[in-house]
mmCIF file with all atom_site columns, C-alpha atoms in Angstrom:
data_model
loop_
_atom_site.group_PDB
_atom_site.id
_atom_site.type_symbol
_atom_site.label_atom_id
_atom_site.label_alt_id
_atom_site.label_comp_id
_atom_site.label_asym_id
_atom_site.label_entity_id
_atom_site.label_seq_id
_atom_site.pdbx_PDB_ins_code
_atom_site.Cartn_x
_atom_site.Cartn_y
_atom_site.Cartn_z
_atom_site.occupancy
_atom_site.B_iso_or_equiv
_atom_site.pdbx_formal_charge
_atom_site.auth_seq_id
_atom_site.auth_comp_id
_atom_site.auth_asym_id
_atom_site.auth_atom_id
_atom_site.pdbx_PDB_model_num
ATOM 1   C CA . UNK A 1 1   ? 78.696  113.592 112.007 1.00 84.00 ? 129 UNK A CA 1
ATOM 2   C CA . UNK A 1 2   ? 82.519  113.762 111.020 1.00 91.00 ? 130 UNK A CA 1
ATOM 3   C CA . UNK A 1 3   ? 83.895  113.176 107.379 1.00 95.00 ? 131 UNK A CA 1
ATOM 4   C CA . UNK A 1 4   ? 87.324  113.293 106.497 1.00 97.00 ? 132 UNK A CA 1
ATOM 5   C CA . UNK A 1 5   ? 87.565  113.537 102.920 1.00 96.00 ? 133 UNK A CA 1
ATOM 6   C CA . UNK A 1 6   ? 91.103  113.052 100.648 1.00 96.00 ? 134 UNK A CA 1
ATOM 7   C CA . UNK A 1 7   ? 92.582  114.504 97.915  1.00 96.00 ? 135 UNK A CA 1
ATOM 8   C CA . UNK A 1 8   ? 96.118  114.515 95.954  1.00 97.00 ? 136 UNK A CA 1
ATOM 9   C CA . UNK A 1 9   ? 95.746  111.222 94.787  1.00 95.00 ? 137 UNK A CA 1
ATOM 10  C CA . UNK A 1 10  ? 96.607  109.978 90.905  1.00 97.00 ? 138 UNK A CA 1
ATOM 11  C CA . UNK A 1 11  ? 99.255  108.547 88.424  1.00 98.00 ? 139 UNK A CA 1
ATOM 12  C CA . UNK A 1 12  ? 103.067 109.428 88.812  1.00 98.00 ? 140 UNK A CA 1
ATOM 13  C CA . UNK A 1 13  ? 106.188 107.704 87.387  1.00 98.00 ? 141 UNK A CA 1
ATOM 14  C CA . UNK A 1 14  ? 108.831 106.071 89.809  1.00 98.00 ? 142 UNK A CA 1
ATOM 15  C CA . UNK A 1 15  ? 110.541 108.719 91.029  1.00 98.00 ? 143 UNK A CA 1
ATOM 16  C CA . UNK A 1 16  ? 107.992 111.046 91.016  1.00 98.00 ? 144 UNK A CA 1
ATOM 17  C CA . UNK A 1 17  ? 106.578 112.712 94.064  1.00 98.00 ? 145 UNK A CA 1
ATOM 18  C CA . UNK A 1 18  ? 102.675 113.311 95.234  1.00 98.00 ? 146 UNK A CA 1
ATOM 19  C CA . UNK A 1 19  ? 101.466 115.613 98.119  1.00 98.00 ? 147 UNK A CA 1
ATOM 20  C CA . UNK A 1 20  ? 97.832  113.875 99.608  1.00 98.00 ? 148 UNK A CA 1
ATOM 21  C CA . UNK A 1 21  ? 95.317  116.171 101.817 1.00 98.00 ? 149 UNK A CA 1
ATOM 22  C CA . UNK A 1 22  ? 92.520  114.833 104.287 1.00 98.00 ? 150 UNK A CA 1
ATOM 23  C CA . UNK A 1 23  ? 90.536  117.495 105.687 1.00 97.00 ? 151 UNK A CA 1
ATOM 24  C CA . UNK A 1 24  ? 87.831  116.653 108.939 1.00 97.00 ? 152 UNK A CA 1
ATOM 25  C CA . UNK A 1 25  ? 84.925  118.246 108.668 1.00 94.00 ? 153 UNK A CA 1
ATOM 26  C CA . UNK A 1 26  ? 81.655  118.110 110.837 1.00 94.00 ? 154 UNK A CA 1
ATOM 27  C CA . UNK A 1 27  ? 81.084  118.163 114.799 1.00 89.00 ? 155 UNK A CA 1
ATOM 28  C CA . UNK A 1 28  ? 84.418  118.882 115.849 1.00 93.00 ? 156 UNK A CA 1
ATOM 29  C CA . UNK A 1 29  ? 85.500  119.945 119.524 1.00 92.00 ? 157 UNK A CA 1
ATOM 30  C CA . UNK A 1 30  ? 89.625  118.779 118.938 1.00 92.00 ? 158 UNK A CA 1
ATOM 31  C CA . UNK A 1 31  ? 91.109  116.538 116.280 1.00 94.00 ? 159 UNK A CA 1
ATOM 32  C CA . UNK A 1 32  ? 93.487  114.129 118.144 1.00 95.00 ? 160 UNK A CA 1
ATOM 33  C CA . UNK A 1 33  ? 95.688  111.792 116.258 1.00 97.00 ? 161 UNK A CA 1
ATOM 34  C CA . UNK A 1 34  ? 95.551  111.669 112.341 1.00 98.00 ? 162 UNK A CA 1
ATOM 35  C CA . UNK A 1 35  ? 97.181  109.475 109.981 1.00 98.00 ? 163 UNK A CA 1
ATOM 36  C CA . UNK A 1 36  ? 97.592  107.782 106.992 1.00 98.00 ? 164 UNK A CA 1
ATOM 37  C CA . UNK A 1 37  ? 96.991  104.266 105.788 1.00 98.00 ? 165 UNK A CA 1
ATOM 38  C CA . UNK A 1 38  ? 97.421  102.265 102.475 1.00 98.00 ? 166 UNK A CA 1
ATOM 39  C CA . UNK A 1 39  ? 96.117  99.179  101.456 1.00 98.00 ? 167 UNK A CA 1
ATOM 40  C CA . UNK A 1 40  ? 97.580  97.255  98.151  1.00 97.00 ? 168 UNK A CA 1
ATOM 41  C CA . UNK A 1 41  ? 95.893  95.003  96.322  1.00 92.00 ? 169 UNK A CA 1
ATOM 42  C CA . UNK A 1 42  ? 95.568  91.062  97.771  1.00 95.00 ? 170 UNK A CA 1
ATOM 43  C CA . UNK A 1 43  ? 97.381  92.956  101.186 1.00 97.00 ? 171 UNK A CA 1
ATOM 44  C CA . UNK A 1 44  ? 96.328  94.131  104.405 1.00 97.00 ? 172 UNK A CA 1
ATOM 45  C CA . UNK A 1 45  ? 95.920  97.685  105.201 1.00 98.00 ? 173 UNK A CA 1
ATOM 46  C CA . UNK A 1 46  ? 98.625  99.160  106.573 1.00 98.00 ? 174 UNK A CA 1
ATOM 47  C CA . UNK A 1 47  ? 99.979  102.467 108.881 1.00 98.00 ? 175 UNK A CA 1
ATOM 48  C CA . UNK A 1 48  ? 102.192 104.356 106.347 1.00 98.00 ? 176 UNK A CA 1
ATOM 49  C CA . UNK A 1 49  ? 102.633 108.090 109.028 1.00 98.00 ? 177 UNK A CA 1
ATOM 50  C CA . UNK A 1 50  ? 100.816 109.085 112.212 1.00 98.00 ? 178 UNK A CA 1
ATOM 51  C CA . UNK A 1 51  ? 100.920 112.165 113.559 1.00 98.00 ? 179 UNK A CA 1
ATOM 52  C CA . UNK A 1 52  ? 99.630  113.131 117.057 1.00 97.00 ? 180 UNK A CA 1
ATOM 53  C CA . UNK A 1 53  ? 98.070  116.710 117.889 1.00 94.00 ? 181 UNK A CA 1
ATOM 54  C CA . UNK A 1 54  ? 101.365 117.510 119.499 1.00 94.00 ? 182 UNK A CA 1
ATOM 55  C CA . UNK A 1 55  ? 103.289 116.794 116.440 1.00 95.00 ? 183 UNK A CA 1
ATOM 56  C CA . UNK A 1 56  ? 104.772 113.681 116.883 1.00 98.00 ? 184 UNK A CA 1
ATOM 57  C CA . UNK A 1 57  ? 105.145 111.401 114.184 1.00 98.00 ? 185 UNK A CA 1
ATOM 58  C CA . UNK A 1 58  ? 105.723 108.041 113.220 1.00 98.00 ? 186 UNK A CA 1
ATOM 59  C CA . UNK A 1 59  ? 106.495 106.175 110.334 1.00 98.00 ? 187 UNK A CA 1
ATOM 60  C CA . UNK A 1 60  ? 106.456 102.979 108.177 1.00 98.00 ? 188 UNK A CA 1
ATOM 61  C CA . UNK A 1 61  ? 110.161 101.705 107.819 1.00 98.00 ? 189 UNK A CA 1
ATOM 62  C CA . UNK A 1 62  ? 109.099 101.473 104.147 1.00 98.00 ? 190 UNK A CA 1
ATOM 63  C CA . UNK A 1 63  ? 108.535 105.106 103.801 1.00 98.00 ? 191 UNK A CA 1
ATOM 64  C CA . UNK A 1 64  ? 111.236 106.762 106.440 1.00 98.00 ? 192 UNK A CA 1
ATOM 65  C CA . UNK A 1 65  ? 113.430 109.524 104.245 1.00 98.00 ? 193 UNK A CA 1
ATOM 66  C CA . UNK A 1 66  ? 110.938 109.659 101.249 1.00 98.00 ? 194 UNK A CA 1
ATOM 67  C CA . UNK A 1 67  ? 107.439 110.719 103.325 1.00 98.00 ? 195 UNK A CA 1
ATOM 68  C CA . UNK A 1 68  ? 106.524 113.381 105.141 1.00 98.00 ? 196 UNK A CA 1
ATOM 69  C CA . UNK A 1 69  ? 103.132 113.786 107.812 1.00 98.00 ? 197 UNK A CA 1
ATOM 70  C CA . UNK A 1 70  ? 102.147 117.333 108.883 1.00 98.00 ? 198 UNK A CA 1
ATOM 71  C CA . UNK A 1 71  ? 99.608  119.177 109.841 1.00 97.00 ? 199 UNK A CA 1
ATOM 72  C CA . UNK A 1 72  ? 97.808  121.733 110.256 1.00 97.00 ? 200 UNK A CA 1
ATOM 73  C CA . UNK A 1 73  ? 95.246  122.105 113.328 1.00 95.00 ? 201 UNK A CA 1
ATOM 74  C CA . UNK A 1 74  ? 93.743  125.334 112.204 1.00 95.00 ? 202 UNK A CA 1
ATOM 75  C CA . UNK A 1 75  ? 92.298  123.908 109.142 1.00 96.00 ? 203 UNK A CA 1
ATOM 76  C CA . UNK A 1 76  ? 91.484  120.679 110.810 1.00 96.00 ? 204 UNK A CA 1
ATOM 77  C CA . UNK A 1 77  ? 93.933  118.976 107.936 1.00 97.00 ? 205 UNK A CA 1
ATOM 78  C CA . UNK A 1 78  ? 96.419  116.440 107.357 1.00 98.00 ? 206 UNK A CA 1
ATOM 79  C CA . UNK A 1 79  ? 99.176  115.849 104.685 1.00 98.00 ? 207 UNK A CA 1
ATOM 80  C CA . UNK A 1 80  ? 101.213 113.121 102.921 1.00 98.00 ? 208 UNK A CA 1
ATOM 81  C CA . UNK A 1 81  ? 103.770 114.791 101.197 1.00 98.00 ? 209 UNK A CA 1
ATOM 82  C CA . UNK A 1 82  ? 105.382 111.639 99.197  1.00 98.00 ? 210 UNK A CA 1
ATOM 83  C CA . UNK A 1 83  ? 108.833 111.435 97.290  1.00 98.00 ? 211 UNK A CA 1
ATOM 84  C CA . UNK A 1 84  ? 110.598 109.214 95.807  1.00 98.00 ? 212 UNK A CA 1
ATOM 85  C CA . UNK A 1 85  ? 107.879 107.074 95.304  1.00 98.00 ? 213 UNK A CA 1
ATOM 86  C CA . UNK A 1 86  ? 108.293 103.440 94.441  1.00 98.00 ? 214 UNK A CA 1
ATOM 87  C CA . UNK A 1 87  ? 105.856 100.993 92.474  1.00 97.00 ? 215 UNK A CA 1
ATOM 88  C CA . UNK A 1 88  ? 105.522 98.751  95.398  1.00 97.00 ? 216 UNK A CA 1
ATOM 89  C CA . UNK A 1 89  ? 104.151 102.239 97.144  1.00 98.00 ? 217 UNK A CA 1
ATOM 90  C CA . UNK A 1 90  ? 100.929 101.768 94.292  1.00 98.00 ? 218 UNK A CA 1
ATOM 91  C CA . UNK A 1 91  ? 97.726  101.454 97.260  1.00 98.00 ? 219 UNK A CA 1
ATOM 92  C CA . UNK A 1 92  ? 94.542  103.021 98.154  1.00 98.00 ? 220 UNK A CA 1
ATOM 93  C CA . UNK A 1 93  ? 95.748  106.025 100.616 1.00 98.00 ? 221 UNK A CA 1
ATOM 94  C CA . UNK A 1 94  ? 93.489  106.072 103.258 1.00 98.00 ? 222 UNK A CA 1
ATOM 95  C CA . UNK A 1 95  ? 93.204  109.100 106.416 1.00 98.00 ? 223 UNK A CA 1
ATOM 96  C CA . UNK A 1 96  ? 92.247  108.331 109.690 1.00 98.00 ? 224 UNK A CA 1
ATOM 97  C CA . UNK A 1 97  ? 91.630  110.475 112.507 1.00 97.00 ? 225 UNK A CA 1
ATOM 98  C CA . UNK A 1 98  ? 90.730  110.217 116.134 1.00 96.00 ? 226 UNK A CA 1
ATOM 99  C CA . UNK A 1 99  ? 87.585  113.194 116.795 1.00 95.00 ? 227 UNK A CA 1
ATOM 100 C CA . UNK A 1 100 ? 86.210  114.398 120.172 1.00 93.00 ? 228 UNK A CA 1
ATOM 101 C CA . UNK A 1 101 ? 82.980  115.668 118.810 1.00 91.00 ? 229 UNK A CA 1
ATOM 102 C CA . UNK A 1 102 ? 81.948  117.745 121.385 1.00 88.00 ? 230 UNK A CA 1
ATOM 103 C CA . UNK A 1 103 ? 83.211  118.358 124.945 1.00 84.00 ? 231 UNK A CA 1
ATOM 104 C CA . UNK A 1 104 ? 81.649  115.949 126.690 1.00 88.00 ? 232 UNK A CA 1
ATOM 105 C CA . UNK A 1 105 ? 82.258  113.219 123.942 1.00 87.00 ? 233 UNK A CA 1
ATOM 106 C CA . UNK A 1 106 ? 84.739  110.180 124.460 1.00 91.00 ? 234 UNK A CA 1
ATOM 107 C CA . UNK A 1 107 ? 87.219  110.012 120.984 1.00 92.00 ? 235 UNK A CA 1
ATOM 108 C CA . UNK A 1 108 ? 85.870  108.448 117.709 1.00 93.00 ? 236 UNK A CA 1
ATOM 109 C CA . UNK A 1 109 ? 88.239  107.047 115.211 1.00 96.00 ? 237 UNK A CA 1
ATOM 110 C CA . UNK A 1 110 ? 86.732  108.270 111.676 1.00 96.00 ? 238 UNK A CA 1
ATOM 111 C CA . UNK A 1 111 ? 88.410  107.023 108.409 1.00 97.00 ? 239 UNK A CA 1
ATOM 112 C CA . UNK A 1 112 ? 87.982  108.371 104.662 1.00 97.00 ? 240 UNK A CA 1
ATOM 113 C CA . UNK A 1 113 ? 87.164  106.885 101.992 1.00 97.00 ? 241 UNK A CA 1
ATOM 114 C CA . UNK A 1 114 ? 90.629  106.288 100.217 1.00 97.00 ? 242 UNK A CA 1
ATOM 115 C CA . UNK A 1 115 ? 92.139  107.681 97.659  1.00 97.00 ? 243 UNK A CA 1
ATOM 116 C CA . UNK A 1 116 ? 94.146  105.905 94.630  1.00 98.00 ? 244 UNK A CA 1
ATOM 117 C CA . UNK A 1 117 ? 97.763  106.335 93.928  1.00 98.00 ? 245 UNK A CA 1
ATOM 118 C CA . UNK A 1 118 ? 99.206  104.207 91.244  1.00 98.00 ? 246 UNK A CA 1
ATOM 119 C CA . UNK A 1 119 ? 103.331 104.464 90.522  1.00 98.00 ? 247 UNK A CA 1
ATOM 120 C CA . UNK A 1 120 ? 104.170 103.561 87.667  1.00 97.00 ? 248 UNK A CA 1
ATOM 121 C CA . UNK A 1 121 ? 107.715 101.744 86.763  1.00 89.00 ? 249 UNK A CA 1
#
């Protein structure tokens, strides 16, 4: 069993900046590919950063210049550090994460439960 759990999440004023955590915990061999994920309200989800094991990112156009995905493999851990945020970026924050439980497991995408962020104007 795998659970990624966020954090980081709240109020800030336009402007402002916010740094999200999502940390995998569980039967873990590797963590592959993590990311992040918003959904507003009345829209569909959407990919804000991914980052692969390797490093590699990728971003949202919306969010190139203000956001920032890292990671850290040690701690099995993912971040969103956000600047410059914007009302329209007000969404449930969501991490994502493809697992390899054990060895001889094939890759599980796992997701967390969300967390708010709400930027006010």
């Amino acid at each position: 069993q795998v659970q990624l759990v966020e954090s980081g999440g709240g109020l800030v004023q336009a402007g402002g900046s916010l740094r999200l955590s999502c940390a995998a915990s569980g039967s873990i061999f590797r963590v592959n590919a993590m990311g992040w994920y918003r959904q507003a309200p009345g829209k569909q989800r959407e990919l804000v950063a991914r980052i692969t094991s390797g490093g590699d990112t990728n971003y949202a156009d919306s969010v190139k210049g203000r956001f920032t995905i890292s990671r850290d493999n040690a701690k099995n851990t993912v971040y969103l550090q956000m600047n410059s945020l914007k009302s329209e970026d007000t969404a449930v924050y969501s991490c994502n994460a493809d697992i390899t439980p054990t060895y001889y497991d094939r890759i599980y995408n796992s997701w967390g439960r969300g967390t708010q962020v709400t930027v006010s104007s």
